[in-house]
Amino acid sequence: MTATIEPDVTIDSRDAACPGPLMDLIGKVKTLEAGTVVELQTTERNSTTDVPEWLEEAGHDLLEIESRDDHWSLYIEVN
Amino acid sequence: MHRIAIVGGGTGGTVLANRLADELQSELEAGEVDLTLITADPNHVYKPTFLYVPFGKKTVDDAKRPIDELVDRRVDLTIGRVIDIDTDRQKLAFADSSVLGYDQLVLATGANLEPEAVPGLADGGHHFYGPEGAERLRDELAEFTEGHLVLSVVGVPHMCPAAPVEFTLMVDDWLREQGRREDVEITYTYPINRAHGLESIADWATDLFEERDVTLETFFNVEEIDPDNEVIETVEGTELDYDLLVAIPPHAGSDLVIDAGLGDDGWVDVDKHTLEATAAENVYAIGDVADVPTSKAGSVAHYEAGVVADRIASRARGTVPTATYDGKTVCFLEAGMDEATFIEFTYGEEPYVREPSKPLHWAKLGYNESYWLTARGLL
């Protein structure tokens, strides 16, 4: 399924400690238009729970969480 | 001649210069090594002092000393502003058009406050992260007898991650001492789903906030401040009224770093153990400007300086450097006006938060006084 997701924006937050990846995402999302698809790359397991919680709070959509060899890719659609 | 240049006269740069003066004593005296510390500010500033200024416990003058009194005489101290780093030619350019070549370079340029990054924040918010802000907040707090005090962590990462929690617990206690607490509502806000980035501190702070009647708002990312109507608006769609806003402003790295290609966002990309820049040879970064997965805290700069001193001294002698940084961070945390706790941790570790006590508060005040020995490289 993820093979079909082509992000418009990729945020590389690999190796950033919590809450770095979430903060990177929040900082970027503020600047993006509705409909933009974002890939957040993170090596923090907590991001796989913290980010979906924030998306729920802020009203954006989680499209997919994909586990890669050395990181997670979270796909988000900005509303 | 082996030329070592350090840019930045804060904790990291000053400790490093003094450590290297000791480690390379014989090489410096033999004229084989040249050690230069460059800083734009002739004063060394110990920023944790500013936390006490709003409560009248310290003054901004207590936070600074002339840097030439702290730096070893074997260090060539240059007061000047570096405006360009050429990592290919290994040269620094200064605002006065002079140029300095280096064989090994350390960037210790710290973090900069950027309140203007959030609309309305510069006008609507106070802070205690710099001398003018701390004095303005002291004056405001002295006359704040009733209303809603909001401590909002707007920017993450920021210097001294413990300070917002400390300020909240201190202001609660201080207002109680003044007999004004019953007339002041206190709210603490944090951008993620808990009160602090580190879970153990978040749990500790959440319990204390509940005990002390401090309201906690999480997932609170400030988008805009309306200073006229005294309202905070968030990315999540929340609105919060305030009467006195104490905000931790967004922090930024350095344009110097971006222009030199050492880090896209102003923080230097480094190997987290060797502290060597990933984008250039013979360049290190320590302290707040280094992008490592731990706190932007003075103790981090201090321990990193020790590691980099060993690595640079090894290279200057032509041997292989072996010292590495494990993320060691040590912080005292004030839990009120007369008690504190203490934490220490390394990369990936969760700190254990001890029961706050008066002896730890006095230990923190004692450390603040002995800090000047730390800057000299003695502690």
Coordinates of N, CA, C and O in Angstrom, one line a residue, chain A residues 15 17-19 22-23 26 30 46 50 53-54 57, chain B residues 156 191-194 197 199 219 221-222 235-236 293:
Chain A
D15 N 17.3 9.8 14.0 CA 18.3 10.0 15.1 C 18.0 11.2 16.0 O 18.7 11.5 17.0
A17 N 16.0 12.7 19.1 CA 15.4 12.2 20.3 C 14.0 12.8 20.5 O 13.7 13.9 20.1
C18 N 13.1 12.0 21.1 CA 11.8 12.5 21.4 C 11.8 13.8 22.3 O 12.6 13.8 23.2
P19 N 11.1 14.8 22.0 CA 10.0 14.9 21.0 C 10.4 15.5 19.7 O 9.6 16.1 19.0
L22 N 8.3 14.8 16.4 CA 6.9 15.4 16.5 C 7.0 16.9 16.3 O 6.3 17.5 15.6
M23 N 8.1 17.5 17.0 CA 8.2 19.0 16.9 C 8.6 19.4 15.4 O 8.2 20.4 14.9
I26 N 5.3 19.3 13.5 CA 4.4 20.4 13.8 C 4.9 21.7 13.2 O 4.2 22.4 12.6
K30 N 2.6 23.6 9.9 CA 2.1 24.9 10.0 C 2.3 25.7 8.7 O 1.6 26.7 8.5
N46 N 8.6 6.0 20.1 CA 7.5 6.8 20.7 C 6.7 7.6 19.6 O 5.5 8.0 19.8
D50 N 3.0 9.0 19.6 CA 2.8 10.4 19.8 C 2.3 11.2 18.6 O 1.4 12.0 18.8
E53 N -1.5 10.6 17.9 CA -2.3 11.3 19.0 C -2.4 12.8 18.6 O -3.4 13.4 18.7
W54 N -1.2 13.4 18.2 CA -1.2 14.8 17.9 C -2.1 15.1 16.6 O -2.8 16.1 16.5
E57 N -5.6 15.3 17.6 CA -5.8 16.5 18.3 C -5.9 17.7 17.3 O -6.7 18.6 17.5
Chain B
V156 N 10.5 24.4 21.1 CA 11.3 23.2 21.5 C 12.2 22.8 20.3 O 11.6 22.8 19.2
P191 N 4.2 21.6 24.2 CA 3.7 21.2 22.9 C 3.3 19.8 22.7 O 2.5 19.5 21.8
I192 N 3.9 18.8 23.4 CA 3.5 17.4 23.2 C 2.5 16.9 24.2 O 2.0 17.7 24.9
N193 N 2.3 15.6 24.2 CA 1.2 15.1 25.0 C 1.5 14.8 26.5 O 0.9 14.0 27.1
R194 N 2.6 15.5 27.0 CA 2.9 15.4 28.4 C 3.7 16.7 28.8 O 3.9 17.5 27.9
G197 N 9.6 16.7 27.7 CA 10.1 15.7 26.7 C 10.5 14.4 27.4 O 10.2 13.3 26.8
E199 N 10.0 11.5 29.9 CA 8.8 11.0 30.6 C 8.9 11.0 32.1 O 7.9 11.4 32.7
F219 N -0.3 19.2 24.2 CA -0.5 19.3 22.8 C -0.9 20.8 22.5 O -1.9 21.1 21.9
N221 N 0.5 24.0 20.9 CA 1.5 24.6 20.1 C 1.1 26.0 19.6 O 0.1 26.1 18.9
V222 N 1.7 27.0 20.2 CA 1.3 28.4 20.0 C 1.5 28.8 18.5 O 2.6 28.6 17.9
V235 N -2.1 26.0 17.2 CA -2.2 25.2 16.0 C -3.3 24.2 16.1 O -4.0 23.9 15.1
E236 N -3.6 23.7 17.3 CA -4.6 22.7 17.5 C -6.0 23.3 17.6 O -7.0 22.6 17.8
P293 N 21.2 14.2 20.3 CA 19.9 13.9 20.9 C 20.0 13.9 22.4 O 19.8 12.9 23.1

